XYZ file of C-alpha atoms in Angstrom:
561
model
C 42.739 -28.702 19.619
C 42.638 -31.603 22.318
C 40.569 -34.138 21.145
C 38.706 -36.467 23.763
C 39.951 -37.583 27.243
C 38.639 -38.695 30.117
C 37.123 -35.690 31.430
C 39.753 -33.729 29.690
C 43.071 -33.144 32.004
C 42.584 -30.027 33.372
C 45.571 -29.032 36.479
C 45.631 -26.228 38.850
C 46.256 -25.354 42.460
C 48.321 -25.599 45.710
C 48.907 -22.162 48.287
C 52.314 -22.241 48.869
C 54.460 -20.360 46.074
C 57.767 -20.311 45.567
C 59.946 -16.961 45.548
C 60.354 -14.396 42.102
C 63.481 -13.656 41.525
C 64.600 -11.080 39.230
C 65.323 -12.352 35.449
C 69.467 -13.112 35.212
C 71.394 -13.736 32.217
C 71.461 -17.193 31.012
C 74.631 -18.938 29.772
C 74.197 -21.368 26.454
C 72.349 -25.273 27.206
C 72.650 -27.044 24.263
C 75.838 -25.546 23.400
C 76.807 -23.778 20.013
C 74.444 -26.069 17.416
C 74.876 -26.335 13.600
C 73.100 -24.155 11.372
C 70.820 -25.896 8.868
C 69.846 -23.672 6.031
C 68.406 -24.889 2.802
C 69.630 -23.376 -0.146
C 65.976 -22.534 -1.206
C 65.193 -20.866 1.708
C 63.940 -17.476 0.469
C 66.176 -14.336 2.615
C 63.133 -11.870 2.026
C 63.220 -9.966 4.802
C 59.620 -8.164 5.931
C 60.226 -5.176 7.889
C 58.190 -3.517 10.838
C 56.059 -6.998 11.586
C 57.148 -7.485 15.329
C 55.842 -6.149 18.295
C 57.023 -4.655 21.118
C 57.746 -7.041 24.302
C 59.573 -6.756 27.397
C 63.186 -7.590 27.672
C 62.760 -9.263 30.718
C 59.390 -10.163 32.579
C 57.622 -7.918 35.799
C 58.237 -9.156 39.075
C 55.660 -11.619 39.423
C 53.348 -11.978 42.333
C 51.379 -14.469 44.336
C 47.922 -14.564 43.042
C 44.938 -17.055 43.692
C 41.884 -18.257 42.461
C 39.723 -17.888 45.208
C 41.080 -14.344 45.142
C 39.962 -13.696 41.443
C 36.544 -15.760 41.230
C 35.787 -12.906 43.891
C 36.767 -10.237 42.137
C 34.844 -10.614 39.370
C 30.916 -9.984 39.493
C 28.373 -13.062 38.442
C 27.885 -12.924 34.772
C 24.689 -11.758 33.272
C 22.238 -14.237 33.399
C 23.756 -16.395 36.709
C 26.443 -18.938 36.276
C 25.205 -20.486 33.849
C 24.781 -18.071 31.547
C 26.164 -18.486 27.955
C 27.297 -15.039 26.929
C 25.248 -15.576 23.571
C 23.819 -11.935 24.054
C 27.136 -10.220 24.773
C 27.462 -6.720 23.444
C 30.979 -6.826 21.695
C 32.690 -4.996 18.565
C 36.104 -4.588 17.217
C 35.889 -1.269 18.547
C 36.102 -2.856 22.220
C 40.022 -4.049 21.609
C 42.554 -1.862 21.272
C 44.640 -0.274 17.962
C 46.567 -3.268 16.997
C 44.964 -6.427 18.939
C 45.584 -9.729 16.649
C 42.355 -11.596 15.509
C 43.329 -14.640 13.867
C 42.355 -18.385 13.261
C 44.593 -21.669 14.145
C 44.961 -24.940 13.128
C 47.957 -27.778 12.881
C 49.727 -29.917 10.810
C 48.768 -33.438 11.223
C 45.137 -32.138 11.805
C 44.972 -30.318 8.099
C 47.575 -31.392 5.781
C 47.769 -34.706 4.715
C 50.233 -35.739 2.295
C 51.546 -38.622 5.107
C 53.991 -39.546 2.030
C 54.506 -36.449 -0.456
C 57.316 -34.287 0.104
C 59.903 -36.369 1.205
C 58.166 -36.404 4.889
C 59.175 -38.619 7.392
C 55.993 -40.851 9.700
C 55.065 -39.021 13.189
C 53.978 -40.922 16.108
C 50.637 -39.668 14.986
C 50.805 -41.260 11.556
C 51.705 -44.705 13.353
C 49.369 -44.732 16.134
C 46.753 -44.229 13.829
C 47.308 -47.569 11.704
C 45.268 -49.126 14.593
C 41.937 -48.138 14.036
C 40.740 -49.159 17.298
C 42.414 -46.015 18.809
C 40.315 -43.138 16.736
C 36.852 -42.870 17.191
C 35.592 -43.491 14.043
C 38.783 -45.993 12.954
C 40.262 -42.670 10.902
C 43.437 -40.792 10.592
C 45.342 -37.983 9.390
C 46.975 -39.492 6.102
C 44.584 -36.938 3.871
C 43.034 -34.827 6.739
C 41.720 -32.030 4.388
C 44.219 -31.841 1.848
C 45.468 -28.486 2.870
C 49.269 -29.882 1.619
C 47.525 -29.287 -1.573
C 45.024 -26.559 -0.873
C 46.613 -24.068 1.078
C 46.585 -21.113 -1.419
C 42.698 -21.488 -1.638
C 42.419 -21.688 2.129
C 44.780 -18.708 3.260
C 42.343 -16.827 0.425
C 39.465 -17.568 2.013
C 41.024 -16.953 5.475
C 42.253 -13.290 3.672
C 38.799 -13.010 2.103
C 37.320 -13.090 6.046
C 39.615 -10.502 7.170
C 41.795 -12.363 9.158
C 45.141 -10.942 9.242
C 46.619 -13.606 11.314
C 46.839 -17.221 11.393
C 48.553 -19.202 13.562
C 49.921 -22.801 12.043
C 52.072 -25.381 12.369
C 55.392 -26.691 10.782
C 55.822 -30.570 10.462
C 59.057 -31.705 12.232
C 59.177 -34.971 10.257
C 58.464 -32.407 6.890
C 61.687 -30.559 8.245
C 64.102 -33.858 9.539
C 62.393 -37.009 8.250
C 64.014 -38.734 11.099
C 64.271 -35.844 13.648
C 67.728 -36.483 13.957
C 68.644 -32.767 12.677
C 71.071 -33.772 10.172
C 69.997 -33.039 6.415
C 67.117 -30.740 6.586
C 64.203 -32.036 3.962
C 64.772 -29.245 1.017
C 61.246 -30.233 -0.391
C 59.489 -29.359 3.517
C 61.268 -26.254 3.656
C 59.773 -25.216 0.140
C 56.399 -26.103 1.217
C 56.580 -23.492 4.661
C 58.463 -20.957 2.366
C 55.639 -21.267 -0.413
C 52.879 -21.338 2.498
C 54.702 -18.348 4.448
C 55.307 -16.252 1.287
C 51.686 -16.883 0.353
C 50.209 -15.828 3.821
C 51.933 -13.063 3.795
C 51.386 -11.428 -0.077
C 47.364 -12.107 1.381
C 48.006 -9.670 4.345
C 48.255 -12.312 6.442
C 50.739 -12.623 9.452
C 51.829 -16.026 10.396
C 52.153 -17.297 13.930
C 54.366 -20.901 13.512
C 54.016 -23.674 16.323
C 57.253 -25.862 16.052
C 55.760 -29.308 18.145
C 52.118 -29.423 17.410
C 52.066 -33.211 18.928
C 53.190 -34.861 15.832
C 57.296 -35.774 16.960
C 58.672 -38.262 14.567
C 58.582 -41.502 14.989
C 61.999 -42.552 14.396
C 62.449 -40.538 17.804
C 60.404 -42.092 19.660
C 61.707 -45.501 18.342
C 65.551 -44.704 18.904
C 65.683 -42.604 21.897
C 62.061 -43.002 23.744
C 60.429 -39.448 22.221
C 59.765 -36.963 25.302
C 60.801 -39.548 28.028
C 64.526 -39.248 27.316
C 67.317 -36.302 27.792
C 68.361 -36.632 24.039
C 65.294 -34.623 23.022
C 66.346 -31.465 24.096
C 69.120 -31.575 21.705
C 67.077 -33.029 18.674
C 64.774 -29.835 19.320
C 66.902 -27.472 19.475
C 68.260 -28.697 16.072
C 65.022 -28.702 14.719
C 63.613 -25.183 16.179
C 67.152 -23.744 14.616
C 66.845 -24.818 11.429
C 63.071 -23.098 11.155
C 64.614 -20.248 12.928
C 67.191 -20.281 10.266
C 64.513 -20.875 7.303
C 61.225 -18.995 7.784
C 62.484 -17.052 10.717
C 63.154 -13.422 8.121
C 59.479 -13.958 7.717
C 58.153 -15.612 10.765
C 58.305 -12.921 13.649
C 55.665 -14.687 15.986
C 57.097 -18.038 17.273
C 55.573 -21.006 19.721
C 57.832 -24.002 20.798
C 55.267 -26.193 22.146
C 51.591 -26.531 22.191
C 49.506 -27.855 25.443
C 52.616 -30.056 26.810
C 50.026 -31.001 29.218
C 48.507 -33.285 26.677
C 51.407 -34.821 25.293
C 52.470 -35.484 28.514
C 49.364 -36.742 30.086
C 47.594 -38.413 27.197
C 50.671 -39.223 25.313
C 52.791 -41.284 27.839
C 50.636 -41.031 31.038
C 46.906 -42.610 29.526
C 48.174 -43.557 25.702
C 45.248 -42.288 24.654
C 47.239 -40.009 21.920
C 50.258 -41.004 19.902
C 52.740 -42.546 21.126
C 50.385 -44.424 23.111
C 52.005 -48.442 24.371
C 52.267 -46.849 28.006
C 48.857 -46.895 29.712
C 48.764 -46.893 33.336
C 52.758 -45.877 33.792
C 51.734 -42.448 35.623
C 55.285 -41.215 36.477
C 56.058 -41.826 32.111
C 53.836 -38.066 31.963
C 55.880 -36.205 34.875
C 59.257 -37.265 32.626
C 57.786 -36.232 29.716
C 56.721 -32.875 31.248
C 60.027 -32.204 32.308
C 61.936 -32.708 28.975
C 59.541 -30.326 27.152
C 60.277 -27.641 29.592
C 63.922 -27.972 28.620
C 63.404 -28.146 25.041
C 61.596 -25.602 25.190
C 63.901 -23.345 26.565
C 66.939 -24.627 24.745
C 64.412 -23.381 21.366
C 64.301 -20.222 23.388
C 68.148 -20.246 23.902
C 69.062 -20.707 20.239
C 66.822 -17.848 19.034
C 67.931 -15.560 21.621
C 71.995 -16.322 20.951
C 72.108 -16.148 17.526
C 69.024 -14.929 15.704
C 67.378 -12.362 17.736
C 69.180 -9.192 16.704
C 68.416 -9.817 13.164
C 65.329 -11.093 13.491
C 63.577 -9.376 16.317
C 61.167 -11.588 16.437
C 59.121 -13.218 19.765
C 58.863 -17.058 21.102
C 56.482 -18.286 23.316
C 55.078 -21.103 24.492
C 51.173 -22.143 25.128
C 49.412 -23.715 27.349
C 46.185 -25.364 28.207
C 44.171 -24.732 30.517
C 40.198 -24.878 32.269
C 39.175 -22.268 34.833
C 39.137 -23.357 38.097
C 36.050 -21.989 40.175
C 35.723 -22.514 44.007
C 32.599 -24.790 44.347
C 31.774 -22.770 47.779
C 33.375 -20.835 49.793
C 35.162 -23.444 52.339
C 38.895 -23.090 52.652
C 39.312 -26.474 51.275
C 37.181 -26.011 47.729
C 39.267 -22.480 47.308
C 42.748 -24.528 47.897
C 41.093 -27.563 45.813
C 40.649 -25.159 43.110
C 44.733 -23.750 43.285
C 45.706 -26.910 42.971
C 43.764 -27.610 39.673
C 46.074 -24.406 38.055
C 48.757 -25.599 39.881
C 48.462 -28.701 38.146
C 47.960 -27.067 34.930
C 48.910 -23.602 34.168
C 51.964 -23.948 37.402
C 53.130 -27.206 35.648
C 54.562 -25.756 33.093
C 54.787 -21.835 34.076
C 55.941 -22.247 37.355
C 59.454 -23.643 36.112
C 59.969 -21.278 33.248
C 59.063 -18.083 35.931
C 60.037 -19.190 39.217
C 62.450 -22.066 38.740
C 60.865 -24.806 39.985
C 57.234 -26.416 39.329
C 54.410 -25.750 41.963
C 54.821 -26.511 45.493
C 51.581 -28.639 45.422
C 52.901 -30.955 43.020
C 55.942 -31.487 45.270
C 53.896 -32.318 48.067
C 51.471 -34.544 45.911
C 54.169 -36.394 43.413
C 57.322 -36.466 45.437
C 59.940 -38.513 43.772
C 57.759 -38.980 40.876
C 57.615 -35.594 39.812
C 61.442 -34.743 38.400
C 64.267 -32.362 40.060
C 66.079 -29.595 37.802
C 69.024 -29.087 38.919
C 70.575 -25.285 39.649
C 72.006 -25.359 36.160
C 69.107 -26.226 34.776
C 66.892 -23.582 36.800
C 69.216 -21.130 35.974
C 68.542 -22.047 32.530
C 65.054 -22.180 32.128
C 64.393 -18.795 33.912
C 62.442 -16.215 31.946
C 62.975 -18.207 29.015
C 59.997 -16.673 27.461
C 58.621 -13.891 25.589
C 54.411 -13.915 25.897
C 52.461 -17.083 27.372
C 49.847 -18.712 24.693
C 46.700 -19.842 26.630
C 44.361 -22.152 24.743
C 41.139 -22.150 26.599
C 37.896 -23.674 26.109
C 35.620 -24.252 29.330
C 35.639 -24.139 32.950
C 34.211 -26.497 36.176
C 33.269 -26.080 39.230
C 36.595 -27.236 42.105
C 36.062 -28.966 45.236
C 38.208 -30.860 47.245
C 37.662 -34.344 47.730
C 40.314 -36.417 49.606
C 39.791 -40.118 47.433
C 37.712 -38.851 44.089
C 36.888 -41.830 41.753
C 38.424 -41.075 38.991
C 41.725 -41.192 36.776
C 44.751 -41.068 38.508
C 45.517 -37.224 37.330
C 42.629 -36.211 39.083
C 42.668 -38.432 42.399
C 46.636 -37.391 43.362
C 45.163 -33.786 43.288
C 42.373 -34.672 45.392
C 39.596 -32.748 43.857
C 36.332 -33.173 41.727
C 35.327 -31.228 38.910
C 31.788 -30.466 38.618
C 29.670 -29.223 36.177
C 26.365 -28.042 38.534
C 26.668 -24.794 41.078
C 25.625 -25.820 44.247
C 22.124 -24.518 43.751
C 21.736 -26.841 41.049
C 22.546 -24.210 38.082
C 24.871 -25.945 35.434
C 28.056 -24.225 34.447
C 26.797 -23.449 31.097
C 25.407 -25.212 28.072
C 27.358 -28.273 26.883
C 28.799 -28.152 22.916
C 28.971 -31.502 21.477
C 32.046 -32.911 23.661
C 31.184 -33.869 26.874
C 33.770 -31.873 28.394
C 33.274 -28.714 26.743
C 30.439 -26.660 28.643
C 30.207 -22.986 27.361
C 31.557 -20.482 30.081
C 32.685 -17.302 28.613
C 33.077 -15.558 32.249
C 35.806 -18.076 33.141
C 38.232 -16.705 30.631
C 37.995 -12.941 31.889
C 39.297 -15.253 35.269
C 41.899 -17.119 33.749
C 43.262 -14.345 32.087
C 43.310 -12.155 35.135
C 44.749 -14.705 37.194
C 47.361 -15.523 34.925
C 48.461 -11.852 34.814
C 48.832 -11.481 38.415
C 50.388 -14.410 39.075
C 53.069 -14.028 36.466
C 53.713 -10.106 36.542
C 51.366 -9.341 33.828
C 53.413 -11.098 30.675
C 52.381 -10.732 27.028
C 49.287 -13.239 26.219
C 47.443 -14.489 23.657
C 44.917 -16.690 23.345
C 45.805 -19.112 21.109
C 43.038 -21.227 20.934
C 39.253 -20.490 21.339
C 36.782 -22.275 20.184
C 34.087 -25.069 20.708
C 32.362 -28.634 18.598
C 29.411 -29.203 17.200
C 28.509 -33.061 16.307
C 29.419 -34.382 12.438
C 25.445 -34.938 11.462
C 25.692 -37.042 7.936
C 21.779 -36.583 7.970
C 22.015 -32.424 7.967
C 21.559 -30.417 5.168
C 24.068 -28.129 4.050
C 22.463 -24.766 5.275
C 21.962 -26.576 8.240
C 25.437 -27.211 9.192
C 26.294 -23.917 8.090
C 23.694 -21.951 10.646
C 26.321 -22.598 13.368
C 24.432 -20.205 15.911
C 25.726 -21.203 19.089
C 28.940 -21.374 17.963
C 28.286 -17.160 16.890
C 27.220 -16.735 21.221
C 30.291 -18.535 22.474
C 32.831 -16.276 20.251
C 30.622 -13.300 21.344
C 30.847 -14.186 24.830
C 34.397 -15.452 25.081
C 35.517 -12.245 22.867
C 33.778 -9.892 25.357
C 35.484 -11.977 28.502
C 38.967 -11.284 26.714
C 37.786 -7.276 25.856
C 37.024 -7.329 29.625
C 40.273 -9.110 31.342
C 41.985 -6.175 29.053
C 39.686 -3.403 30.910
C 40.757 -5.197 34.017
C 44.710 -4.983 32.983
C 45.922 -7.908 31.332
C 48.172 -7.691 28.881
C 46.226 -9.684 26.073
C 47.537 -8.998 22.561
C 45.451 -11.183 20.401
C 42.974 -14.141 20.532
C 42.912 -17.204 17.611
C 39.378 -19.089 16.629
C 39.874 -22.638 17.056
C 39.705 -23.984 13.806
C 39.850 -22.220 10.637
C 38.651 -25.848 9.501
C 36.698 -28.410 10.310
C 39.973 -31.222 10.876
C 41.173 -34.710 12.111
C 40.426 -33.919 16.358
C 42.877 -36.948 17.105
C 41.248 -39.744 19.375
C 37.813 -38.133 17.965
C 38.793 -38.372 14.227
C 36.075 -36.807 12.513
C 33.543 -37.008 14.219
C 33.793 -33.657 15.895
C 33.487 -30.252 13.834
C 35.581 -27.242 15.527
C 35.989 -25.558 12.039
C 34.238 -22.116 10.932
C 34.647 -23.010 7.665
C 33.006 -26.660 7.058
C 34.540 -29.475 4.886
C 32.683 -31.600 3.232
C 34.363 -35.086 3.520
C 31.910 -36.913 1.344
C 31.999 -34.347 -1.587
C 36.023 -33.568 -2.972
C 36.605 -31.715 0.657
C 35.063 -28.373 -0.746
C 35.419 -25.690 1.955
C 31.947 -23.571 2.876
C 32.045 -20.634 5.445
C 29.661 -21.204 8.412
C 27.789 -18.624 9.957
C 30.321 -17.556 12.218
C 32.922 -17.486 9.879
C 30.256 -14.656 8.460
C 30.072 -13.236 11.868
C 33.498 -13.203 12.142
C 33.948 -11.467 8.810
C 31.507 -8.527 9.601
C 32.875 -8.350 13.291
C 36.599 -7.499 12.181
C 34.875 -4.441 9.561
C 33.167 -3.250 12.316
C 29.547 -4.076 10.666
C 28.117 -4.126 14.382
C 24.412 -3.421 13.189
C 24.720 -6.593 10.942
C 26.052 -8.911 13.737
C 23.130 -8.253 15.777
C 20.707 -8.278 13.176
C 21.923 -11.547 12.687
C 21.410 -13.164 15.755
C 17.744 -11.999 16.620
């Protein structure tokens, strides 16, 4: 999840788009890298657990987003409506779809010094208590280290059959460098993968989940310096090498955007120390790209054709609807997913990031060279979109506001222009319920990048951490029930319209650390209690959930009148 930012970075835009070419084969980046296999690593091979994908993506095509707000009818209700009343069953996704539940490691696991795992740049950043909200930190989290068998149980219990996680680097290579993998890390993935799966359960692993370790970012800079393409590649081999009989479903990076931005562009988020040094994010950017298609690389050249499996990568990002229908609000808008979605897509499909940024960022926005485009091309099975809200786009040529927002000249608001909000807000102040924007998203993202494999990654929305609640009150999560309804009928309908969505994940299993927020936000569907042992209760729409994936349809609406 993203935690709190200043108005929470949110990129798009720009008209001019640069040429598809057809996929090409892709000679070796990182060169032939060792392979690190610990001896415990369990060779149990699961068969017939991968999907089908294409070899090599659909010719993509221009599309934009003036061209798909318009395509798609008003909600129900106006603009602002919520979706709460959405008609939706199991029945309205196809044979197959993935419903799952996501979290990550330095949100859930604790254990900062169990295992023989090394300190992240999260685990450092958050010795200053100043940073986090409520002066907290990851260092326990919920204890899942400890209590993952009684989680994936419940998780099984619900009828979940997916759950997408992630794997510690510093629990891997204490120091990142890739040279002795951690034997006791690798037990704890093979004992949590072994587990999920004897429950039914199919895991989904996220290599960088934001937590790089810190003896990287102390020796070679982290994500601002060349070096970490080769330290990831390392890293992603040796969980290819591990978990990867098991693990068919793979994600290099999640929301680069944030790292990048928040990370080195605001310091908000670990590693913080570089506040106001707005090129920092751009470099950043640019090195994740790579090392995320040197990951790519690595499992294509030597552990594909055994494997079979899939890697991805996901991405964040906020629908971008025109504010009205001037030319200038409908190019304001492309340049928010230009600036968001094109950032990192862009590179990966067409070679080269967005011509908006180029015009925007000039020299402070890096080059890849030909080797380099040649490289990153099509490096990419399915796209992971984690999506939460949307805003109203228009362009404004000197906005007040951070510098993210003020180079793309635009303003995000959160009223329609005849005064109608965008939907009801959920505890963050960013986060306004708008289940209609995902339908767009997904549609846009389709036609723009020749209809590749997605999933949704990440769903979900907050609700404040009330210490004077009762415990059925906490529990009666309604709203939270009305946005999955309406955001899972947005995703049944962007599959009506053609996009190639192939599952969705409920952001969070568990309530969690959300990282500048500590805990003072609750994304779970399952509640922890923090002030009683951690003990794990199922909220009402981790019920709703549960009856949704049997098909009890009568029940679910029962519920909510």
């Amino acid at each position: 999840m993203w935690g709190h930012l200043p108005g929470r970075q949110s990129l798009r835009g720009g008209s001019h788009r640069l040429v598809p070419v057809p996929p090409t084969p892709v000679a070796a980046h990182v060169g032939s890298l060792p392979l690190f296999i610990s001896t415990k690593s369990s060779s149990r091979l699961v068969a017939g657990r991968n999907h089908a994908r294409r070899d090599s993506p659909a010719e993509p095509r221009v599309a934009h987003a003036a061209e798909i707000a318009s395509s798609s009818p008003p909600p129900p209700g106006g603009m602002g409506s919520t979706g709460r009343d959405a008609e939706v069953t199991r029945g309205d996704f196809p044979d197959g779809f993935v419903f799952g539940v996501a979290t990550s490691a330095y949100q859930i696991e604790g254990a900062r010094r169990e295992g023989g795992k090394g300190d992240n740049i999260w685990d450092v950043f958050t010795e200053n208590k100043e940073r986090i909200l409520d002066g907290s930190s990851g260092e326990v989290a919920v204890d899942h280290y400890h209590r993952y068998k009684e989680d994936i149980e419940l998780m099984a219990s619900l009828g979940f059959r997916a759950y997408r996680f992630s794997i510690s680097w510093p629990r891997i290579f204490p120091d990142g460098l890739g040279k002795n993998v951690n034997e006791q890390g690798v037990a704890f993935y093979n004992d949590l993968i072994n587990f999920m799966i004897e429950k039914g359960i199919e895991p989904y692993a996220t290599l960088y989940h934001w937590d790089l370790p810190h003896n990287l970012q102390q020796t070679v800079g982290g994500w601002l310096s060349d070096k970490i393409v080769e330290y990831f590649a390392l890293y992603a081999e040796a969980c290819f090498a591990n978990f990867g009989d098991r693990v068919k479903h793979w994600i290099t990076i999640n929301e680069p955007l944030q790292t990048a931005v928040n990370g080195y562009g605001i310091g908000h988020f670990a590693p913080g120390g570089c506040e106001g040094e707005t090129a920092r994010c751009y470099l950043a950017a640019h090195y994740q790209i790579l090392a995320h298609a040197a990951a790519v690389d690595v499992y294509r050249r030597k552990f594909k054709a055994v494997q079979g499996g899939e890697v991805g990568l996901v991405v964040d990002c906020e629908w971008a609807e025109p504010f009205s229908e001037k030319t200038e609000d409908q190019v304001a808008a492309e340049r928010r997913l230009d600036f968001q979605l094109g950032w990192y897509l862009d590179p990966i499909y067409f070679g080269d990031y967005p011509e908006s940024m180029r015009q925007r960022l000039g020299d402070d926005l890096p080059t890849f060279s030909e080797k380099d485009k040649e490289f990153i091309r099509n490096k990419i099975d399915f796209v992971g979109i984690n999506h939460y809200t949307s805003r109203f786009i228009a362009h404004h040529q000197d906005p007040e506001d951070i510098y993210f927002y003020r180079v793309q000249q635009v303003e995000r608001i959160e009223k329609w222009n005849t005064g109608e909000k965008i939907g009801e807000r959920a505890a963050s102040e960013w986060l306004f319920i708008v289940p209609w924007g995902l339908r767009k998203l997904l549609n846009y993202a389709a036609k723009r990048y020749g209809n590749p494999v997605i999933y949704v990654t990440e769903n979900g929305m907050d609700e404040e951490d009330d210490q004077s609640a009762t415990l059925d009150q906490v529990l009666n999560d309604t709203t939270r029930v009305g946005y999955f309804k309406g955001y899972l009928a947005s995703v049944a309908q962007a599959i009506k319209d053609g996009a190639d969505v192939r599952g969705y994940f409920a952001w969070s299993f568990l309530d969690n650390f959300e990282w500048a927020m500590g805990y003072t936000k609750r994304f779970g569907i399952v509640y922890v209690d923090y002030k009683n042992g951690l003990s794990r209760h199922p909220k009402a729409s981790a019920r709703w959930f549960s009856r949704f994936l049997k098909g009890d349809d009568a029940e679910n609406k029962a519920d909510m009148n």
